[in-house]
Amino acid sequence: MSRTPDKSQPDWDPRSGEVLSNQIKAYDAMRGRCPVAYSDYLGWSLFRHQDVVRVLDDHHAFSNVVSSHLSVPNGMDPPQHTAYRRVVERHFETERVNAFEPLCRTISADLVSGLDKGVEIDLASRLARPFAVQVQCAFLGWPSALHEPLLSWAQKNHEATLAKDTKAMAEIALEFDGYIRTLLEERRVAGSDAPDDITTDLLRTRVDSKPLSHEEIVSILRNWTVGELGTIAACVGILVHFLADTPRIQEHLRNNLHLLAAAIDEILRMHAPLISNRRRTTKAVEIGGRRIAAGERITIMWASANRDEAVFGDPDEFRLDRDSGENLLYGRGIHVCPGAHLARLELRVLMEEMLTRTEQITLVPGRPPEIALYPASGFSVLPVRVA
C-alpha cells in the first residue's frame, strides 16, 4: 500500500552532522531504513538501485529541467536535448580521446614525479586537484595560466553550492563567464589562425542552422568544467586512499596493470565520486510505496544505488568479475556521461604512472583523511606517504 507523504515530518536531514561525517555510511543506512525519503533540502531522495534505474530509464516522467538557469545539455529534455547532446558527444569520439593519451601521460608523470617521497603529503592538494585542472585545460585547449584561477574558482563554487548562497553563486558564474569570454574573444580575433581545439570548434558549431550563443557555449563549458574538476579530483583521492588502505590489492595491481581499468570502476562503485543528481517529476508517480506528485524534486543517490546489496551483495567486497552493466558510475539512459571514455582513460593513465613511479603508498598513522562534504565526494584532505 502506498503512503501519502507528510512533508511536515521529513524522513531525514541530509545536512545533519551524522550524515555529513560519513555520507556513504549514512546512505547505506537510509537504503535499508527508508529507501524513498523526503527532506526539505533534497526533496525526494532515492537510495535503491532499482528506483534510480527506473528514473534514469524514464526521461518522460522524470525531467532533467530542474533549474531556472540555462544548462546545456544536462538540464534539457528531448527533443531539445537531442540536438545539443550531439554537439557534446562528437568531442568525445574515440579517436579524439585516444589521441589525448600521450599528453595525459606527460601531465600524470610530471605530477607523480614531483611528489615528495618519504614524508607526509596531502594527496588532494598535491595531486588530485592539480591533475583534474591540468587535464581539463589540456583537453579543452586552455592555457596553463588558467590552472590556478580555475582551482580557486572550483573551491569557491563548491562552498557557495554547499551554502546555497545564491548571490555568491551568481557572482561565481559571472567569474567563469569572464574566463570563457576572454578565450572566445581571442579566437574570434585570431580568425582562421585560432587554435584547432574544442573551444574554437564550439564557436563554429551550429544547432538547427543557428550558431551557438555565447550563453550556450559558456553553459556547455561550465558543465564540463564543474563535472571534470570536481569528479576527477574526487576519483583520484578515492582511488589512492583505497590502494593505500588495502596494501594487498595495491601490490596485486602493481604487478597486473592490465587489471587497472576494471579495478578503477569497481573502487569507484564502492565509493562514488559523484554523490547525486537531480530530476523533477512531470506527472504523479509511485516509487517504493510513496506517492509523489507532479513537479516534485527527485534526488537520485548514486552513492547509495551502486552499493545496493540487492544487486551487488556485500557492497564493500572488491571484485573484478561483476556485471559492468549494473554499475551506474557514469549514469545510464539518454543522459549517460558522454565523457566516460575520457574519464576512464585519464584515471587509468594517472594510476599507471602512480603505481610504476612509486614503490609504496601508505596512509599516515594518526592522520585520518578529511571526508569531503555534500555535494562533493572523496576527501578534502588526504594525508599519505609515497616511497
Coordinates of C-alpha atoms in Angstrom, one line a residue:
M1 CA 0.0 0.0 0.0
S2 CA 1.3 3.4 -0.9
R3 CA 1.7 6.2 1.6
T4 CA 0.7 9.8 1.2
P5 CA 3.7 12.0 2.0
D6 CA 3.6 14.1 5.2
K7 CA 6.1 16.9 4.3
S8 CA 5.7 18.4 7.8
Q9 CA 7.7 15.5 9.1
P10 CA 10.8 14.9 6.9
D11 CA 12.2 11.4 6.8
W12 CA 15.8 12.5 7.3
D13 CA 18.2 15.5 7.4
P14 CA 20.9 15.3 4.6
R15 CA 22.8 18.1 6.3
S16 CA 23.0 16.6 9.8
G17 CA 26.4 16.1 11.4
E18 CA 25.8 12.3 11.4
V19 CA 25.2 12.3 7.6
L20 CA 28.0 14.7 6.6
S21 CA 30.6 12.9 8.8
N22 CA 30.3 9.8 6.6
Q23 CA 28.0 10.1 3.7
I24 CA 28.5 6.6 2.3
K25 CA 27.7 5.0 5.7
A26 CA 24.6 7.3 6.2
Y27 CA 23.2 6.5 2.7
D28 CA 23.7 2.8 3.3
A29 CA 21.6 3.1 6.4
M30 CA 18.9 5.1 4.6
R31 CA 18.7 2.4 1.9
G32 CA 17.6 -0.1 4.5
R33 CA 15.5 2.2 6.7
C34 CA 13.7 4.5 4.2
P35 CA 14.8 3.9 0.6
V36 CA 12.4 6.7 -0.7
A37 CA 12.9 9.6 1.7
Y38 CA 11.7 13.1 1.8
S39 CA 13.7 16.1 3.1
D40 CA 13.2 19.9 2.7
Y41 CA 16.8 20.1 1.4
L42 CA 16.8 17.5 -1.4
G43 CA 13.1 16.7 -2.0
W44 CA 12.6 13.0 -2.6
S45 CA 15.9 11.0 -2.3
L46 CA 16.1 7.6 -3.9
F47 CA 18.6 5.2 -2.4
R48 CA 17.9 1.8 -4.1
H49 CA 19.4 0.7 -7.4
Q50 CA 16.1 -0.3 -8.9
D51 CA 14.4 3.0 -8.2
V52 CA 17.4 5.0 -9.6
V53 CA 17.4 2.9 -12.7
R54 CA 13.7 3.5 -13.2
V55 CA 14.3 7.3 -13.1
L56 CA 17.2 7.1 -15.5
D57 CA 15.3 4.9 -18.0
D58 CA 12.2 7.1 -18.0
H59 CA 13.1 10.7 -19.0
H60 CA 9.4 11.3 -19.8
A61 CA 8.2 11.0 -16.2
F62 CA 11.5 12.4 -14.7
S63 CA 12.6 15.6 -16.3
N64 CA 16.2 17.0 -16.3
V65 CA 14.9 20.6 -16.5
V66 CA 15.5 21.3 -12.8
S67 CA 17.0 24.8 -12.8
S68 CA 15.9 28.2 -13.9
H69 CA 19.4 28.7 -15.3
L70 CA 20.5 27.5 -18.8
S71 CA 22.2 24.1 -18.6
V72 CA 23.4 22.7 -21.9
P73 CA 22.7 19.8 -22.4
N74 CA 22.4 18.4 -18.9
G75 CA 19.4 20.4 -18.0
M76 CA 17.4 19.7 -21.1
D77 CA 14.8 17.1 -22.2
P78 CA 14.2 15.8 -25.7
P79 CA 13.8 17.0 -28.4
Q80 CA 15.9 20.0 -27.4
H81 CA 18.4 17.8 -25.5
T82 CA 19.0 15.6 -28.5
A83 CA 20.5 18.2 -30.8
Y84 CA 22.7 19.7 -28.1
R85 CA 23.8 16.3 -26.9
R86 CA 25.2 15.6 -30.4
V87 CA 27.3 18.7 -30.2
V88 CA 28.9 17.4 -26.9
E89 CA 29.2 13.8 -28.0
R90 CA 31.3 14.5 -31.1
H91 CA 34.0 16.0 -28.9
F92 CA 34.4 12.7 -27.0
E93 CA 34.7 10.4 -30.1
T94 CA 37.1 7.5 -29.5
E95 CA 39.7 8.8 -31.9
R96 CA 40.0 12.2 -30.3
V97 CA 40.1 10.8 -26.7
N98 CA 42.7 8.2 -27.6
A99 CA 44.8 10.9 -29.2
F100 CA 44.9 12.7 -25.9
E101 CA 46.6 9.8 -24.0
P102 CA 50.2 10.9 -24.7
L103 CA 49.6 14.4 -23.3
C104 CA 47.6 13.0 -20.4
R105 CA 50.5 10.7 -19.6
T106 CA 53.0 13.5 -19.7
I107 CA 50.9 15.5 -17.2
S108 CA 50.5 12.4 -15.0
A109 CA 54.1 11.6 -15.0
D110 CA 55.2 15.1 -14.2
L111 CA 52.8 15.4 -11.2
V112 CA 53.6 12.0 -9.8
S113 CA 57.4 12.5 -10.2
G114 CA 57.0 15.8 -8.3
L115 CA 55.6 14.2 -5.2
D116 CA 57.9 14.4 -2.2
K117 CA 58.9 10.9 -1.2
G118 CA 59.1 9.5 2.4
V119 CA 57.2 12.4 4.0
E120 CA 53.6 13.2 4.7
I121 CA 51.9 15.0 1.8
D122 CA 48.3 16.0 1.2
L123 CA 47.4 13.9 -1.9
A124 CA 44.2 16.1 -2.5
S125 CA 46.1 19.3 -3.0
R126 CA 49.4 17.9 -4.4
L127 CA 47.9 15.5 -7.0
A128 CA 44.1 15.1 -7.2
R129 CA 43.1 18.7 -7.8
P130 CA 46.1 19.8 -9.9
F131 CA 45.6 16.7 -12.1
A132 CA 41.9 17.5 -12.6
V133 CA 42.5 21.1 -13.7
Q134 CA 45.6 20.3 -15.8
V135 CA 44.0 17.5 -17.9
Q136 CA 40.8 19.6 -18.2
C137 CA 42.7 22.6 -19.6
A138 CA 44.8 20.4 -21.9
F139 CA 41.8 18.6 -23.4
L140 CA 39.9 21.8 -24.0
G141 CA 42.9 23.7 -25.3
W142 CA 43.0 26.2 -22.5
P143 CA 46.3 27.9 -21.4
S144 CA 48.2 26.8 -18.2
A145 CA 47.7 30.4 -16.9
L146 CA 44.1 29.3 -16.1
H147 CA 45.2 26.5 -13.7
E148 CA 45.4 28.5 -10.5
P149 CA 42.3 30.6 -11.2
L150 CA 40.2 27.5 -12.0
L151 CA 41.4 25.8 -8.8
S152 CA 40.3 28.8 -6.8
W153 CA 37.1 29.1 -8.8
A154 CA 36.2 25.4 -8.2
Q155 CA 36.7 25.8 -4.5
K156 CA 34.5 28.9 -4.3
N157 CA 31.8 27.2 -6.4
H158 CA 31.7 24.3 -4.1
E159 CA 31.5 26.4 -1.0
A160 CA 28.7 28.6 -2.4
T161 CA 26.8 25.5 -3.6
L162 CA 27.1 23.8 -0.2
A163 CA 25.8 27.0 1.5
K164 CA 23.1 27.5 -1.2
D165 CA 24.3 31.1 -1.3
T166 CA 22.5 32.3 -4.5
K167 CA 24.3 35.7 -4.5
A168 CA 27.7 34.1 -4.3
M169 CA 26.8 31.5 -6.9
A170 CA 25.7 34.3 -9.3
E171 CA 29.0 36.1 -8.8
I172 CA 31.0 32.9 -9.3
A173 CA 29.0 32.2 -12.6
L174 CA 30.0 35.7 -13.8
E175 CA 33.6 35.0 -13.0
F176 CA 33.6 31.8 -15.1
D177 CA 31.8 33.7 -17.9
G178 CA 34.7 36.1 -17.9
Y179 CA 37.2 33.4 -18.4
I180 CA 35.3 32.0 -21.3
R181 CA 34.6 35.4 -22.8
T182 CA 38.3 36.1 -23.0
L183 CA 39.0 32.7 -24.6
L184 CA 36.3 33.2 -27.2
E185 CA 37.4 36.7 -28.0
E186 CA 41.0 35.6 -28.5
R187 CA 39.7 33.0 -31.0
R188 CA 37.5 35.5 -32.8
V189 CA 40.4 37.9 -33.3
A190 CA 42.6 35.1 -34.5
G191 CA 40.1 34.0 -37.1
S192 CA 41.5 31.2 -39.3
D193 CA 44.6 31.2 -37.1
A194 CA 42.7 30.2 -34.0
P195 CA 43.9 27.1 -32.3
D196 CA 42.2 23.9 -33.6
D197 CA 40.6 22.9 -30.3
I198 CA 37.2 22.2 -28.7
T199 CA 36.7 25.8 -27.6
T200 CA 37.3 27.1 -31.2
D201 CA 35.0 24.4 -32.6
L202 CA 32.1 25.5 -30.4
L203 CA 32.4 29.0 -31.9
R204 CA 31.8 27.5 -35.3
T205 CA 29.1 25.0 -34.3
R206 CA 25.5 25.4 -35.4
V207 CA 22.4 23.8 -34.0
D208 CA 19.3 23.9 -36.1
S209 CA 21.2 26.1 -38.6
K210 CA 22.0 28.7 -35.9
P211 CA 25.4 29.3 -34.3
L212 CA 25.6 28.6 -30.6
S213 CA 25.0 31.7 -28.5
H214 CA 27.6 33.0 -26.1
E215 CA 25.4 31.8 -23.2
E216 CA 25.1 28.3 -24.7
I217 CA 28.9 28.0 -25.1
V218 CA 29.5 29.2 -21.6
S219 CA 26.9 26.7 -20.3
I220 CA 28.5 23.7 -22.1
L221 CA 32.0 24.6 -20.9
R222 CA 30.8 25.3 -17.4
N223 CA 29.1 21.9 -17.2
W224 CA 32.2 20.2 -18.5
T225 CA 34.5 22.1 -16.1
V226 CA 32.4 21.7 -12.9
G227 CA 32.0 18.0 -13.7
E228 CA 35.6 17.4 -14.6
L229 CA 37.3 19.3 -11.8
G230 CA 35.0 18.0 -9.0
T231 CA 34.6 14.4 -10.0
I232 CA 38.1 13.7 -11.4
A233 CA 39.7 15.2 -8.3
A234 CA 37.3 13.1 -6.1
C235 CA 38.1 10.0 -8.1
V236 CA 41.9 10.4 -7.7
G237 CA 41.6 10.8 -3.9
I238 CA 39.2 7.8 -3.6
L239 CA 41.5 5.6 -5.7
V240 CA 44.7 6.4 -3.9
H241 CA 43.0 6.1 -0.5
F242 CA 41.7 2.7 -1.3
L243 CA 45.1 1.4 -2.5
A244 CA 46.8 2.9 0.5
D245 CA 44.3 1.2 2.8
T246 CA 44.5 -2.2 1.1
P247 CA 48.2 -2.9 0.5
R248 CA 47.5 -6.5 -0.8
I249 CA 45.3 -5.1 -3.6
Q250 CA 47.8 -2.3 -4.2
E251 CA 50.6 -4.8 -4.7
H252 CA 48.4 -7.1 -6.9
L253 CA 47.6 -4.1 -9.2
R254 CA 51.3 -3.0 -9.3
N255 CA 52.1 -6.5 -10.7
N256 CA 49.0 -6.6 -13.0
L257 CA 48.5 -3.1 -14.5
H258 CA 46.1 -4.6 -17.1
L259 CA 43.5 -5.0 -14.3
L260 CA 43.5 -1.3 -13.5
A261 CA 40.6 -0.4 -15.8
A262 CA 38.2 -2.8 -14.1
A263 CA 39.6 -2.1 -10.7
I264 CA 39.1 1.6 -11.0
D265 CA 35.4 1.2 -11.9
E266 CA 34.9 -1.2 -9.0
I267 CA 36.6 1.1 -6.5
L268 CA 34.5 4.0 -7.6
R269 CA 31.4 1.8 -7.4
M270 CA 32.1 1.3 -3.7
H271 CA 32.9 5.0 -3.1
A272 CA 31.1 7.2 -5.5
P273 CA 32.9 10.3 -6.8
L274 CA 29.5 11.9 -7.6
I275 CA 27.0 11.8 -4.8
S276 CA 23.8 12.6 -6.6
N277 CA 21.9 14.2 -9.5
R278 CA 18.5 15.9 -9.7
R279 CA 15.3 15.3 -11.6
R280 CA 11.7 16.7 -11.4
T281 CA 8.6 14.6 -11.9
T282 CA 6.4 15.5 -14.8
K283 CA 3.4 13.5 -13.5
A284 CA 2.3 11.8 -10.3
V285 CA 4.3 8.6 -9.7
E286 CA 4.5 5.9 -7.1
I287 CA 8.0 4.8 -6.0
G288 CA 8.7 2.4 -3.2
G289 CA 5.2 2.7 -1.8
R290 CA 5.4 6.5 -1.7
R291 CA 3.1 8.7 -3.8
I292 CA 4.9 11.6 -5.3
A293 CA 3.1 14.4 -7.1
A294 CA 3.9 16.1 -10.4
G295 CA 6.5 18.8 -10.1
E296 CA 8.4 17.3 -7.2
R297 CA 12.2 17.3 -6.8
I298 CA 13.8 14.0 -7.1
T299 CA 17.4 13.3 -6.0
I300 CA 19.0 10.1 -7.3
M301 CA 21.7 8.9 -4.9
W302 CA 24.5 7.4 -7.0
A303 CA 26.5 6.9 -3.8
S304 CA 23.8 4.5 -2.5
A305 CA 22.4 2.8 -5.6
N306 CA 25.9 1.5 -6.6
R307 CA 26.2 -0.1 -3.1
D308 CA 22.7 -1.8 -3.1
E309 CA 23.0 -5.3 -1.6
A310 CA 20.1 -6.5 -3.8
V311 CA 22.4 -6.0 -6.8
F312 CA 26.0 -6.2 -5.6
G313 CA 25.8 -8.4 -2.4
D314 CA 28.4 -7.1 0.0
P315 CA 28.9 -3.6 -1.2
D316 CA 32.4 -3.4 0.3
E317 CA 33.7 -6.5 -1.4
F318 CA 36.3 -5.7 -4.1
R319 CA 35.5 -7.9 -7.1
L320 CA 36.6 -7.7 -10.7
D321 CA 34.1 -10.1 -12.1
R322 CA 30.9 -8.0 -11.6
D323 CA 28.4 -7.3 -14.3
S324 CA 29.7 -3.9 -15.5
G325 CA 26.2 -3.1 -16.9
E326 CA 24.9 -2.8 -13.3
N327 CA 27.5 -0.2 -12.4
L328 CA 25.9 3.3 -12.6
L329 CA 29.3 5.1 -12.2
Y330 CA 28.7 7.0 -15.4
G331 CA 25.0 7.0 -15.3
R332 CA 22.6 5.4 -17.8
G333 CA 19.9 6.3 -20.3
I334 CA 19.9 9.4 -22.6
H335 CA 21.9 11.4 -20.0
V336 CA 24.7 8.9 -19.6
C337 CA 28.0 10.7 -19.2
P338 CA 29.4 11.5 -22.7
G339 CA 32.9 11.8 -21.3
A340 CA 33.1 8.4 -19.7
H341 CA 35.7 7.1 -22.1
L342 CA 37.9 10.2 -21.5
A343 CA 37.5 9.9 -17.7
R344 CA 38.4 6.2 -17.7
L345 CA 41.5 7.0 -19.8
E346 CA 42.6 9.8 -17.6
L347 CA 42.2 7.8 -14.4
R348 CA 43.9 4.7 -15.9
V349 CA 46.9 6.6 -17.1
L350 CA 47.3 8.5 -13.8
M351 CA 47.1 5.3 -11.8
E352 CA 49.5 3.6 -14.1
E353 CA 52.0 6.4 -13.5
M354 CA 51.3 6.3 -9.8
L355 CA 52.0 2.6 -9.5
T356 CA 55.0 2.5 -11.7
R357 CA 56.8 5.6 -10.4
T358 CA 56.3 4.7 -6.7
E359 CA 57.1 1.6 -4.7
Q360 CA 54.6 2.0 -1.9
I361 CA 51.6 4.3 -1.0
T362 CA 50.6 4.3 2.7
L363 CA 48.2 6.2 4.9
V364 CA 49.7 8.3 7.7
P365 CA 49.0 6.8 11.2
G366 CA 47.1 9.2 13.4
R367 CA 46.3 11.5 10.5
P368 CA 42.9 10.4 9.2
P369 CA 41.7 11.9 5.9
E370 CA 39.0 14.7 6.0
I371 CA 35.9 13.5 4.2
A372 CA 34.5 16.0 1.6
L373 CA 31.1 17.5 2.4
Y374 CA 28.0 17.2 0.3
P375 CA 27.6 17.9 -2.6
A376 CA 31.2 16.9 -3.0
S377 CA 32.6 13.4 -2.5
G378 CA 36.0 11.9 -1.8
F379 CA 38.4 13.7 0.5
S380 CA 39.1 17.3 1.0
V381 CA 42.4 16.4 2.8
L382 CA 44.2 13.1 2.3
P383 CA 47.5 12.6 4.2
V384 CA 49.7 9.8 2.6
R385 CA 53.3 8.9 2.2
V386 CA 54.7 7.6 -1.1
A387 CA 58.0 5.8 -1.4

